[in-house]
Coordinates of C-alpha atoms and ligand atoms in Angstrom, one line a residue:
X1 CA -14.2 -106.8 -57.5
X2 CA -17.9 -106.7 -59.0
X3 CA -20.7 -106.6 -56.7
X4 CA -23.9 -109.0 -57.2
X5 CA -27.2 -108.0 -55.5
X6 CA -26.3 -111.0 -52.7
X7 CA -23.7 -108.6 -51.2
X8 CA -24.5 -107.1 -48.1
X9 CA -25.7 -102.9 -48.6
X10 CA -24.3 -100.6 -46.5
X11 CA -27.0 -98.3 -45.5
X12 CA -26.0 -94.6 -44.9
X13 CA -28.0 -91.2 -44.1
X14 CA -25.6 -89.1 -47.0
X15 CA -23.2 -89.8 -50.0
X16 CA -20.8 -88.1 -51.1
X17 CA -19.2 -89.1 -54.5
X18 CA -15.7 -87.7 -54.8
X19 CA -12.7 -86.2 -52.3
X20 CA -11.8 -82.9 -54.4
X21 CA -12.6 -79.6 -52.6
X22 CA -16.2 -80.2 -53.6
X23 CA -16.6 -83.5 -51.5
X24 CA -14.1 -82.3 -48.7
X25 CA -16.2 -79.6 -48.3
X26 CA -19.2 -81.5 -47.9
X27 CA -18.3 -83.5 -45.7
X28 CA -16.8 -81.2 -43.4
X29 CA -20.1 -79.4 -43.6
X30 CA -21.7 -83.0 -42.7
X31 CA -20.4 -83.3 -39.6
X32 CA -20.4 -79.4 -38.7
X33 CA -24.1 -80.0 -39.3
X34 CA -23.7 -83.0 -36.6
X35 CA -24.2 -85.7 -39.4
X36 CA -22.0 -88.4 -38.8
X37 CA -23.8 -91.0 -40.9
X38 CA -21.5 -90.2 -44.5
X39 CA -19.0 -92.0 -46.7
X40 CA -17.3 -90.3 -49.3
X41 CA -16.6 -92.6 -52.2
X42 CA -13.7 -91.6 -54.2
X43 CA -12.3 -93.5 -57.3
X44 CA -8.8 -92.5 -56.6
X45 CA -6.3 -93.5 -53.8
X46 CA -6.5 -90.3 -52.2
X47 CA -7.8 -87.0 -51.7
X48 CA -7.7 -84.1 -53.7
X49 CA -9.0 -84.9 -57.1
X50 CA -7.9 -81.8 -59.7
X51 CA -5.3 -81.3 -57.2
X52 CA -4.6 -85.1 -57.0
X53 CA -4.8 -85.6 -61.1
X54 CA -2.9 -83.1 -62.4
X55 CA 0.8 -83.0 -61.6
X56 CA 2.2 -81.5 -64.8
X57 CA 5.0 -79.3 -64.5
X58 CA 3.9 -76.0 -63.5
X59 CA 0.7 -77.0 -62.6
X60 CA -0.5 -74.0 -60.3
X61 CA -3.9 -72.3 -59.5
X62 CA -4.5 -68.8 -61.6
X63 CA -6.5 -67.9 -58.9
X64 CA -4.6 -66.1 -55.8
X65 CA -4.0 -69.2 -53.2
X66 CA -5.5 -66.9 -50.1
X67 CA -9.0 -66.8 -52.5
X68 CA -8.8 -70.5 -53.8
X69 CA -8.9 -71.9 -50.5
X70 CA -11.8 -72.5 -48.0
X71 CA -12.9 -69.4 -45.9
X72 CA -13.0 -72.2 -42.3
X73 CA -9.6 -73.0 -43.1
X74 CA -7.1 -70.2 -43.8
X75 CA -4.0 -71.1 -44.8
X76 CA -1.2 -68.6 -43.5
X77 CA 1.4 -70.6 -45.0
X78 CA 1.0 -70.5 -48.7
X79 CA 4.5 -70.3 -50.3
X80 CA 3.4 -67.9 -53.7
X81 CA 0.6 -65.9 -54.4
X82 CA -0.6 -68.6 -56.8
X83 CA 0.1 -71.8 -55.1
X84 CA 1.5 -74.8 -56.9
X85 CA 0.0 -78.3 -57.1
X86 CA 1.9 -80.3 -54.8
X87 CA 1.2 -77.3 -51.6
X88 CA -2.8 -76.9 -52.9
X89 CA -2.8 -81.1 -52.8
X90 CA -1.1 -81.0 -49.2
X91 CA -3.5 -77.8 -48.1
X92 CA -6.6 -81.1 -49.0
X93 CA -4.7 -84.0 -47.3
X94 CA -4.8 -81.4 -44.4
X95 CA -8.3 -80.9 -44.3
X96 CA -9.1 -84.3 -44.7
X97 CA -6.9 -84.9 -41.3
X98 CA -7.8 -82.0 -39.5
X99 CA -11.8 -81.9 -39.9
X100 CA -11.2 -85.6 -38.9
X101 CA -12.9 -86.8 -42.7
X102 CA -10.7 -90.2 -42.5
X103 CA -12.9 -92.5 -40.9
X104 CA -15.4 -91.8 -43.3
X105 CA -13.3 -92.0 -47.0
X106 CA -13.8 -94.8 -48.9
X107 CA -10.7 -95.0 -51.1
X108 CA -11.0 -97.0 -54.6
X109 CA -14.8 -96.9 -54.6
X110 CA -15.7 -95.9 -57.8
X111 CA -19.4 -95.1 -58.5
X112 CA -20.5 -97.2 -61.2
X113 CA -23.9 -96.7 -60.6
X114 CA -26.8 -94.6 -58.3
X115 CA -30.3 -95.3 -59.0
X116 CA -33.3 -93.7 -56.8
X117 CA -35.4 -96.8 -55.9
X118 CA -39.0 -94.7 -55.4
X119 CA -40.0 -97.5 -52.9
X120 CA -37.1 -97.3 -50.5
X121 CA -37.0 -93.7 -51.6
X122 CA -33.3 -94.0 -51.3
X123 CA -30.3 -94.0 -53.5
X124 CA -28.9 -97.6 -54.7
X125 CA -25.4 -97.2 -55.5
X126 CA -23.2 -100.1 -57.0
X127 CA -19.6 -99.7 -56.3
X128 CA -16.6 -101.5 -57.7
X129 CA -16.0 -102.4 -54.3
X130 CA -19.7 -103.2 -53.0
X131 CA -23.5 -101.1 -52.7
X132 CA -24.5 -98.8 -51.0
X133 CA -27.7 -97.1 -50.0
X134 CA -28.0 -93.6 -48.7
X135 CA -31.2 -91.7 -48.2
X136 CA -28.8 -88.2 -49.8
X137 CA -26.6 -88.6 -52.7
X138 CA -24.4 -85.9 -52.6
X139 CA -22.3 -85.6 -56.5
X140 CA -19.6 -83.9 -56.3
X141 CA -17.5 -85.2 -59.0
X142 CA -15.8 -83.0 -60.3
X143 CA -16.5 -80.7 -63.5
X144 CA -12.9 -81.2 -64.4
X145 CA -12.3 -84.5 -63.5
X146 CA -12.7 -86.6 -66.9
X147 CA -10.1 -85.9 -69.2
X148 CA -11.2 -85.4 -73.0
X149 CA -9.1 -87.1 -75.6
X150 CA -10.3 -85.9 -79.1
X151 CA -11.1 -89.1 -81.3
X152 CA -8.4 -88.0 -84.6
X153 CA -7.9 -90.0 -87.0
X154 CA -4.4 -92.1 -86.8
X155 CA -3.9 -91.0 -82.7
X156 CA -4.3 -94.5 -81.6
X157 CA -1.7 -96.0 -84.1
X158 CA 1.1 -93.1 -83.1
X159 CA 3.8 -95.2 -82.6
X160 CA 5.3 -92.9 -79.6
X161 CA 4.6 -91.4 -76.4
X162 CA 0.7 -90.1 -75.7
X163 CA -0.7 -88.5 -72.6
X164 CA -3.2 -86.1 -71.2
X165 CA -2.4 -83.3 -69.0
X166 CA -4.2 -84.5 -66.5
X167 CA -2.1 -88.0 -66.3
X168 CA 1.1 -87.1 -67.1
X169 CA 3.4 -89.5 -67.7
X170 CA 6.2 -88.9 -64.8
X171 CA 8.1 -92.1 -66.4
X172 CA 8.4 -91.0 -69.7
X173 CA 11.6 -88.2 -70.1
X174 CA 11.1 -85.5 -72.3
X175 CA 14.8 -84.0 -72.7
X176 CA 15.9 -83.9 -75.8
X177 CA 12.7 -85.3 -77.3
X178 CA 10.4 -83.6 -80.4
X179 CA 7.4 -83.3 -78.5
X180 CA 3.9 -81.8 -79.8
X181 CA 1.7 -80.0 -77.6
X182 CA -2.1 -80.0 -78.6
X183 CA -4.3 -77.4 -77.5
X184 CA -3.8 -73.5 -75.9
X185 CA -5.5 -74.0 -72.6
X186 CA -4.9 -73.2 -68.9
X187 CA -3.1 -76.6 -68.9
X188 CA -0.9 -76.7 -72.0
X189 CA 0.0 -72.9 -71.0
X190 CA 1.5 -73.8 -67.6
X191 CA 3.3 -76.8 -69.5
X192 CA 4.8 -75.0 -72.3
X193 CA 7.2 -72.8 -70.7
X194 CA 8.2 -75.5 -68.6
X195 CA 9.0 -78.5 -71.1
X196 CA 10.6 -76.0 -73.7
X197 CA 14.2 -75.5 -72.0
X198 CA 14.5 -79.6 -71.7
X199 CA 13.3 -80.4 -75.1
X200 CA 15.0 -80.5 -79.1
X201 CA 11.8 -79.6 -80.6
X202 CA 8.2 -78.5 -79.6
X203 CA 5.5 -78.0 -82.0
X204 CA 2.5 -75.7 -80.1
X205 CA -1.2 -77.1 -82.1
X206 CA -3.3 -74.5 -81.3
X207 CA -7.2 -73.9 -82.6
X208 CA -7.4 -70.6 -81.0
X209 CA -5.1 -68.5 -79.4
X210 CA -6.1 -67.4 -75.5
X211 CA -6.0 -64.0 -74.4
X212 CA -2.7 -64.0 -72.0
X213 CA -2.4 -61.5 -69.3
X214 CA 0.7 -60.9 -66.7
X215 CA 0.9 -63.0 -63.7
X216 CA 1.4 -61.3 -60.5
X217 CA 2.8 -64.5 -59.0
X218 CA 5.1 -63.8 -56.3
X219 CA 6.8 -65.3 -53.0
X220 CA 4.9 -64.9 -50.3
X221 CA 7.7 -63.8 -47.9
X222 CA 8.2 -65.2 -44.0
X223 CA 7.5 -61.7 -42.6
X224 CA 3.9 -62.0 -44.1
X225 CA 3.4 -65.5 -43.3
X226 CA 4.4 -64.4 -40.3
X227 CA 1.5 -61.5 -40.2
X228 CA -1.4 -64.1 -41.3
X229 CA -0.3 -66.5 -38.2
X230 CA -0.2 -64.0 -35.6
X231 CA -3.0 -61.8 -37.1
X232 CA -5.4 -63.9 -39.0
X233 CA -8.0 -60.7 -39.8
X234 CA -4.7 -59.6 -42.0
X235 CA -5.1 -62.0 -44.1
X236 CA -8.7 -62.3 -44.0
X237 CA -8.3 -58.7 -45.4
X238 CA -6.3 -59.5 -48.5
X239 CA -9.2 -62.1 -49.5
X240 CA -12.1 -60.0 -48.8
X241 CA -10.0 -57.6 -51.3
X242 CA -8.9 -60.4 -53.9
X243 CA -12.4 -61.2 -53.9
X244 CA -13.9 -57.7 -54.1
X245 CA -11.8 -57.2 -57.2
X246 CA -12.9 -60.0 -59.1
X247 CA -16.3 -59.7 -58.6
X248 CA -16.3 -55.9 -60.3
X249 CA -14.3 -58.0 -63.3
X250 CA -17.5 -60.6 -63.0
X251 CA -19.2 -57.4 -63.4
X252 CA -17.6 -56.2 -66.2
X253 CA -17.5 -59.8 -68.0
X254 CA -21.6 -60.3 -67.5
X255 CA -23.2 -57.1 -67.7
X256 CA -20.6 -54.8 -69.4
X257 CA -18.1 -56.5 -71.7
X258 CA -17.7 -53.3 -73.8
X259 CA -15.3 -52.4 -70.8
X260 CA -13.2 -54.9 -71.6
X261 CA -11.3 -53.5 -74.2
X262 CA -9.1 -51.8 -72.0
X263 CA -8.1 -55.0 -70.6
X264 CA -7.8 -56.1 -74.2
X265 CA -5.3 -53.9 -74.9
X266 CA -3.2 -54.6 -71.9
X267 CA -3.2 -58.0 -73.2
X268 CA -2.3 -56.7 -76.9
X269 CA 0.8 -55.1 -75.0
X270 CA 1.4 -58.2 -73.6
X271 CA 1.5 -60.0 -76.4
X272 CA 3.4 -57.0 -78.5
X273 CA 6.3 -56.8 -75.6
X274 CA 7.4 -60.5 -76.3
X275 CA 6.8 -61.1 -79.5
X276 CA 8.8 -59.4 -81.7
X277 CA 8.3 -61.8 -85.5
X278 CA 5.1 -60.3 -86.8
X279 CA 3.3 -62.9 -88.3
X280 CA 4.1 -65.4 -85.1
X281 CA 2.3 -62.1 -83.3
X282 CA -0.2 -62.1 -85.9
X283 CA -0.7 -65.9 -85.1
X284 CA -0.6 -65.6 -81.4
X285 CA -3.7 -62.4 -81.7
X286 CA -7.3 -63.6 -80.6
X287 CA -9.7 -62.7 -83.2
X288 CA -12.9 -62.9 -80.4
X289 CA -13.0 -60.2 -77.2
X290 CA -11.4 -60.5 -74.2
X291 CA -13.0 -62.7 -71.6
X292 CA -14.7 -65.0 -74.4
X293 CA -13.1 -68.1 -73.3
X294 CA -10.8 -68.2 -69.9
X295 CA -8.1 -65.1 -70.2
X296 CA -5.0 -67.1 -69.2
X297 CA -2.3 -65.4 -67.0
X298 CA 1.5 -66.2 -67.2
X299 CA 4.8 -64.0 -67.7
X300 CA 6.5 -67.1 -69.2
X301 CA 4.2 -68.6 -72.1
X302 CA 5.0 -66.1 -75.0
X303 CA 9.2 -65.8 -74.2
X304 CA 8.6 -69.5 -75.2
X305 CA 6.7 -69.5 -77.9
X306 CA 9.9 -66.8 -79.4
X307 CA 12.6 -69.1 -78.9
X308 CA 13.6 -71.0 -82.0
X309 CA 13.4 -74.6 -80.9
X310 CA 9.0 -73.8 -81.2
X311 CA 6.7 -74.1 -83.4
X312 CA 3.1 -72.3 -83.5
X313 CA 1.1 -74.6 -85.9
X314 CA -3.0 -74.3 -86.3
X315 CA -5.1 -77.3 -84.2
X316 CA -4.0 -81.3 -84.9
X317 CA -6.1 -82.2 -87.8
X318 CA -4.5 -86.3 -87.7
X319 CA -2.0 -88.8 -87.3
X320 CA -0.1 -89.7 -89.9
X321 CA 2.5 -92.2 -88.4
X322 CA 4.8 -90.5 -86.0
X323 CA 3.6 -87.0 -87.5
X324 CA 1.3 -84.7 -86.4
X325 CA -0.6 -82.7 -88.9
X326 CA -2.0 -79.5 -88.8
X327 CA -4.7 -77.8 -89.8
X328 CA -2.8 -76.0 -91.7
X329 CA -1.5 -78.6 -93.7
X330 CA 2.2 -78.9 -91.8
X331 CA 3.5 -82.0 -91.2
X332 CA 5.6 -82.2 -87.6
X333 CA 7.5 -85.5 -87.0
X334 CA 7.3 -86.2 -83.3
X335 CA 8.4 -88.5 -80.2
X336 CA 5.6 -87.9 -78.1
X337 CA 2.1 -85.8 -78.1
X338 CA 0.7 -84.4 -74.7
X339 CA -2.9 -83.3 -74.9
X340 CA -3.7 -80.3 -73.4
X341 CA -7.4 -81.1 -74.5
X342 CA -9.4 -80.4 -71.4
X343 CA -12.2 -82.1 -70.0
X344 CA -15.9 -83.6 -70.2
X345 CA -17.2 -80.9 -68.8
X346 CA -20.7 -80.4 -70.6
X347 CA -21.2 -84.1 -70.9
X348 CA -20.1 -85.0 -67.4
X349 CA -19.6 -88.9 -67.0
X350 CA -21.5 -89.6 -64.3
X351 CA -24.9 -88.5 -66.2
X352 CA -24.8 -92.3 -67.9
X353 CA -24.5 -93.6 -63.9
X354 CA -27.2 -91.9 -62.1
X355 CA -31.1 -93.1 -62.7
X356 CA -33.7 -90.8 -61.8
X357 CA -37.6 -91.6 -60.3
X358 CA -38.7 -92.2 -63.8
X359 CA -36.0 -94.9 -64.5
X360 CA -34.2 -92.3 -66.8
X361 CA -30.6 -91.4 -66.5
X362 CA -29.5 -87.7 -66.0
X363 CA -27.5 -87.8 -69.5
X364 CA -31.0 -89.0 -71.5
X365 CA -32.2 -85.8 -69.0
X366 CA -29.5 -83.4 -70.0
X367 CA -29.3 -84.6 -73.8
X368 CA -30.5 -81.3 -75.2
X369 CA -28.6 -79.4 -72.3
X370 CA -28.1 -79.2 -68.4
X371 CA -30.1 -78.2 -66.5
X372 CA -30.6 -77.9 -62.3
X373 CA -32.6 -75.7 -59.9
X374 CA -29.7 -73.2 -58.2
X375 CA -27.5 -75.5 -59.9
X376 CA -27.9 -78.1 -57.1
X377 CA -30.6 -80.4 -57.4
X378 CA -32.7 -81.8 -60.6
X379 CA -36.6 -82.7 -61.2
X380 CA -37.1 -85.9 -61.6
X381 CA -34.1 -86.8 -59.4
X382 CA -35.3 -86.4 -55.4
X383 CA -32.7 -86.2 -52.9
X384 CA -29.5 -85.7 -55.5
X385 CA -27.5 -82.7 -55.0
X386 CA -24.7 -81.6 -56.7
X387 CA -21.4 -80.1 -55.9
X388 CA -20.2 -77.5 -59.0
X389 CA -23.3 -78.5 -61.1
X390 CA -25.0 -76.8 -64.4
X391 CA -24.0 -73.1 -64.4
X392 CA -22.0 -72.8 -61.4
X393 CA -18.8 -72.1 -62.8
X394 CA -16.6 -69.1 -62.6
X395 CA -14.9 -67.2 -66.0
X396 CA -13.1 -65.3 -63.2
X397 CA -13.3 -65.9 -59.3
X398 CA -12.5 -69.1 -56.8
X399 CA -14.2 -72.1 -57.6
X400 CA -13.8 -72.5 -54.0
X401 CA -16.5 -69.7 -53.2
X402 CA -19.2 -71.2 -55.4
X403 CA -18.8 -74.7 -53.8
X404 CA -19.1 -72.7 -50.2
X405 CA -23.0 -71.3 -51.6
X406 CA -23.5 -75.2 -52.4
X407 CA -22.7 -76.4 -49.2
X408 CA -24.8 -73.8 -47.1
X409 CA -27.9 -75.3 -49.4
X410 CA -26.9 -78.6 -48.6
X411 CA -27.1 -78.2 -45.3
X412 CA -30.3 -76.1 -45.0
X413 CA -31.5 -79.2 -47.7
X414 CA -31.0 -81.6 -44.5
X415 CA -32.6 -79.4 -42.0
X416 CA -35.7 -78.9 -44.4
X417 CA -36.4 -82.3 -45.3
X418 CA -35.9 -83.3 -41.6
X419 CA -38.3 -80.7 -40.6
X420 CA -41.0 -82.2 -43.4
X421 CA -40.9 -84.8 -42.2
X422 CA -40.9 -86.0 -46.2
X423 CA -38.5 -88.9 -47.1
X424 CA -36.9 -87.1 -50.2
X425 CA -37.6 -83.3 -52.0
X426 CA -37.9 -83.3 -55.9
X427 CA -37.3 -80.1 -57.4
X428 CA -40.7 -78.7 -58.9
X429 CA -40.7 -78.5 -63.1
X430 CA -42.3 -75.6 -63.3
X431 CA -39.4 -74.0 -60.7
X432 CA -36.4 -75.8 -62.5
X433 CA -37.6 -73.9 -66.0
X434 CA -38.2 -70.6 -64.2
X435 CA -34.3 -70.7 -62.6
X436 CA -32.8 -71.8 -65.6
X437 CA -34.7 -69.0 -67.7
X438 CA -33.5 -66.4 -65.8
X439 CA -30.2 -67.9 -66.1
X440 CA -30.1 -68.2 -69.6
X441 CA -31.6 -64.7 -69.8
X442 CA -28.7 -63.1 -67.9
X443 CA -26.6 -65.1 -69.8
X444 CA -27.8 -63.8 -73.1
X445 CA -25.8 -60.6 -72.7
X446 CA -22.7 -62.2 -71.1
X447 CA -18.9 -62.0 -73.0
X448 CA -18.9 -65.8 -73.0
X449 CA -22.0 -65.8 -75.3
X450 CA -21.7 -62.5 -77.3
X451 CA -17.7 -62.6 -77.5
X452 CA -17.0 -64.5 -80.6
X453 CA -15.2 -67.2 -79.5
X454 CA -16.5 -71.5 -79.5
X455 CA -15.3 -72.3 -75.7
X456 CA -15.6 -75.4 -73.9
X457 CA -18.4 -73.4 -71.7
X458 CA -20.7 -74.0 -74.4
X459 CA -22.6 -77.0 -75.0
X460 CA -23.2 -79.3 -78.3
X461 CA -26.3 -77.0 -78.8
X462 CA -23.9 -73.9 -78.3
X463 CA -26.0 -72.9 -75.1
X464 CA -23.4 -72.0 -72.1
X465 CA -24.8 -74.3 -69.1
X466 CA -21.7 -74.1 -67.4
X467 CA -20.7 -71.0 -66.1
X468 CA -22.9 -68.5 -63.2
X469 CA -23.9 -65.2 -64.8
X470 CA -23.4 -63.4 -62.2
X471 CA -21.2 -62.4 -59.3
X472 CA -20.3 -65.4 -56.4
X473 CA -22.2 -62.7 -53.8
X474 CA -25.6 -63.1 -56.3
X475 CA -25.0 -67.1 -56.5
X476 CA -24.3 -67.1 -51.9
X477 CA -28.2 -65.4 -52.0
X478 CA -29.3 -67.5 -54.0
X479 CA -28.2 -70.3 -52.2
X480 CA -28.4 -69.5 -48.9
X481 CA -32.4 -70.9 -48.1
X482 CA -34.3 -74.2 -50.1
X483 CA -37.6 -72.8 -50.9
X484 CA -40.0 -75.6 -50.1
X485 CA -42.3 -74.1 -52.6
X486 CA -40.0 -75.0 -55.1
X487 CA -40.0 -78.6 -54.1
X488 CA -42.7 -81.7 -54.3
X489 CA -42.2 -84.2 -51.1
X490 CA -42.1 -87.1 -51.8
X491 CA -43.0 -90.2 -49.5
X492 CA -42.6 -90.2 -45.6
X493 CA -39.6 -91.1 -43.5
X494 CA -39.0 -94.4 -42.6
X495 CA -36.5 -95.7 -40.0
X496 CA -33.2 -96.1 -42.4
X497 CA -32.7 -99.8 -42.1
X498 CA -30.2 -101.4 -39.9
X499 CA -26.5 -100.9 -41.0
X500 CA -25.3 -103.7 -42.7
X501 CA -21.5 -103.4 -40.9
X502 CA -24.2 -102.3 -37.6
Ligands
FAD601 C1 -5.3 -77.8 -63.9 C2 -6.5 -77.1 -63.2 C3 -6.3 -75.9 -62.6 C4 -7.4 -75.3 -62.0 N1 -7.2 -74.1 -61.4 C5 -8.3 -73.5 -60.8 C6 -8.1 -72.2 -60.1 O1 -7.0 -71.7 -60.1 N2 -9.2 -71.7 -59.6 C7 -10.4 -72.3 -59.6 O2 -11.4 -71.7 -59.1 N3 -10.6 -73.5 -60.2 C8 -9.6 -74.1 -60.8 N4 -9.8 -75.3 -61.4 C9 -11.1 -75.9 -61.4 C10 -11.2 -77.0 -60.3 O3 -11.5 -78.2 -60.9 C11 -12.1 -76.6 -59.2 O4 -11.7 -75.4 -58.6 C12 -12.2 -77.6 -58.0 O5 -10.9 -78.2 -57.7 C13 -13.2 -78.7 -58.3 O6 -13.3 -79.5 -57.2 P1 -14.4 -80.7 -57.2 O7 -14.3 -81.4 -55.9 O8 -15.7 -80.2 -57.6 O9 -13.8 -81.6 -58.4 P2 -12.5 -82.5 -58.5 O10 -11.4 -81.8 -57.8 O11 -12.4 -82.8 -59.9 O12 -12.9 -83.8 -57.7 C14 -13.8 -84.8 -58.1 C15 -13.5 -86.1 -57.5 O13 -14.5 -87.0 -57.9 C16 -14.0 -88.3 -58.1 N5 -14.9 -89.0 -59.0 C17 -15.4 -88.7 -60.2 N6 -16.3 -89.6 -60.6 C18 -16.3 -90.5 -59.7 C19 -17.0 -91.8 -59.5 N7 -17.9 -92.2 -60.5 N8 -16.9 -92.5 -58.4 C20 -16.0 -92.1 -57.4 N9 -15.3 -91.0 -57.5 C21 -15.5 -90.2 -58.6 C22 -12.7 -87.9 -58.9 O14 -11.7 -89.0 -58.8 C23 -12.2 -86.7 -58.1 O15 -11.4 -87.0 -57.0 C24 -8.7 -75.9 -62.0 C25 -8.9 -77.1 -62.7 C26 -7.8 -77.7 -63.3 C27 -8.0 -79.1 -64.0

């Protein structure tokens, strides 16, 4: 259904775009903060979003399940010590239920627009299913959440089977099928080993090889699940542990890559220990350091690249009928291509649908590069916050920890523009440049810009506005206060209106 301005708005106190952990989180942290006065607008049918979307075989989290959850909801029952996706997609349904976030989802609600209206000073969103207005837009949409389909020549005419990881096809049977694989990311790594057994042929397109470590996936047995129900400081132990260990590798990855090498050479073992053909070693060998783009764990990746129904070609170059060619000039006759081609991460979607005080959107904002104060909120754009936005990501920790910082500023956001008395904050210019300076500064001397390696944390204009420099402890002080003198207030609070379904 399109809306017209005639429908009736529904007037709300907070926003919240998207149901993943990000907009889970915040609304749990809504009502903790006795806000009751929230939708959540998600796209999809459910919760869950990268936990909802991606269903691939194997699909798992490379981050240990007792870090990659939320610190207010342990879970003692996670079967392995990195989760699948159907028991992280359950662990979300659970929150939804349990923090009591029902009432307030708004299934099949996809954003198609926001726009701050400067004499309201509120946020006019159009839905597919009717506006909104909300005095807080909260935007938590997922840096993952747009799947990337690289625009090849002859793609669109292949006769057979297409998909992205992220949509998998559940209808479409791969046994006995010659299948290509494009890309050598955390999706198409988890896939790989799984498809292999089931099909006749599989030809692996890979750019770049990733740097593959050992996974210490495991079952978590019933005598420790046991533990973490009847003791829960056990297994609040283990994550304060799991997450003291990866900070000293954030460490290492920002401030001192040279130490990487040793890690490098575990993953040259690796690599050496199941790969026995030398020049399909020689093409599986990174030629950028360790860390560069995401190291990638998994015991079961390079025993399938070794058996003989694979093939390791260089990245898809075309289409050419029911072949895929390489870069390296081979030719692969196929039944079906799945594209392991990530995301729009850099170039997020939602830039083209929000419109800021100055009627510009946020991707005419961002064109030369994103850009946020504490990677949260954005001159020029009052009252938005983000969930995961520029330079919050992790190379190495739970994504999970960063959105916790978020939240704690989103909630001290509410309780400072209450207290001003202001209708809406708008981050200062001058304090946006300074944050992202620093940023950029730390970032200068970071793996991810001095490793070697083009990776999908860098930008068009090769600057790397995506991930933190810095360990999640750095990012939680960051984040724990607003700064009003960081801020411009804008307006005075009026009474919201009356509620349209009031
Ligand atoms: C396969 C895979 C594995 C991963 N594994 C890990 C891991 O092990 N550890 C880790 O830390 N991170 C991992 N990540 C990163 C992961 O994306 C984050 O950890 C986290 O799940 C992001 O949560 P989110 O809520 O920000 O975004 P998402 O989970 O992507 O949720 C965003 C939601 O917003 C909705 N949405 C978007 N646009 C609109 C719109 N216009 N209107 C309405 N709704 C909209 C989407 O439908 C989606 O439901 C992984 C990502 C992928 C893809």
């Amino acid at each position: 259904m399109s809306s017209s301005t005639e429908e009736p708005v529904q007037h709300v106190r907070v926003a919240v775009v998207g149901s993943g952990f990000g907009g889970l989180g915040a609304a749990v942290r809504l009502r903790q903060e006795g806000v009751d006065d929230f939708v959540v607008l998600e796209r999809a049918g459910s919760v869950g979003g990268t936990w909802r979307d991606n269903s691939y075989p194997g699909c798992a989290c490379d981050v240990p399940s007792h870090l990659y959850s939320f610190s207010f909801a342990p879970n003692p029952e996670w079967p392995r010590t990195f989760s699948g996706q159907p028991e992280i997609r359950a662990y979300l349904e659970r929150i939804a239920d349990r923090f009591r976030l029902r009432p307030h989802l708004r299934f099949h609600h996809e954003v198609l627009s926001a726009r701050w209206d400067a004499g309201q000073a509120r946020w006019e969103l159009e839905t597919n299913q009717g506006r909104y207005s909300a005095q807080v837009l909260v935007a938590a949409c997922g840096p993952l959440a747009d799947p990337s389909v690289p625009d090849l020549p002859g793609l669109a005419d292949f006769p057979g089977e297409v998909f992205h990881s992220a949509r998998w096809n559940h209808d479409y049977d791969l046994a006995g099928k010659r299948v290509a694989v494009v890309g050598t990311g955390a999706s198409a790594i988890q896939i790989v080993p799984m498809i292999q057994p089931q099909v006749e042929r599989l030809v692996l397109l890979q750019r770049t090889p990733p740097w593959v470590m050992p996974r210490m996936d495991r079952d978590i047995t019933a005598a420790e699940r046991w533990l973490y129900r009847r003791l829960p400081a056990t297994q609040r132990a283990l994550r304060a542990a799991l997450w003291g260990i990866r900070e000293g590798q954030t460490r290492m990855f920002v401030n001192r890559p040279v130490l990487l090498r040793a890690a490098e050479r575990m993953a040259k073992r690796n690599l050496d220990s199941h790969i026995a053909d030398p020049a399909l070693r020689a093409r599986l060998t990174p030629d950028y350091r360790f860390g560069c783009k995401r190291v990638l764990l998994s015991n079961t990746y390079y025993p399938a690249l070794a058996q003989p129904n694979v093939d390791v070609a260089a990245g898809l170059r075309e289409v050419r009928g029911s072949s895929v060619v390489a870069a390296d000039g081979s030719e692969h006759e196929v039944d079906a291509i799945i594209l392991g081609t990530g995301f729009h991460v850099t170039d997020m979607p939602i830039g083209s649908r929000i419109t800021g005080a100055a009627g510009r959107t946020l991707a005419e904002e961002w064109k030369d590069g994103m850009a946020a104060l504490r990677g949260t909120t954005v001159s020029g754009f009052p009252n938005l916050l983000f969930v995961i936005g520029p330079n919050t990501g992790l190379g190495t920790s739970s994504m999970v920890l960063m959105i916790e910082s978020q939240l704690n500023y989103l909630a001290d956001y509410l309780r400072r523009l209450e207290g001003t008395g202001a209708a809406a904050l708008d981050v200062a210019p001058a304090a946006q440049q300074r944050w992202n300076e620093a940023v950029q500064r730390r970032m200068a001397g970071t793996v991810w810009n001095t490793g070697g390696c083009r990776s999908w944390y860098l930008d068009a204009n090769g600057n790397n506005t995506v991930l933190w420099p810095g360990t999640t402890a750095h990012f939680r002080r960051e984040t724990r206060t607003v700064d009003l003198a960081e801020y411009e207030l804008v307006g005075k609070r009026v009474p919201a209106p009356v509620r349209a379904d009031a």
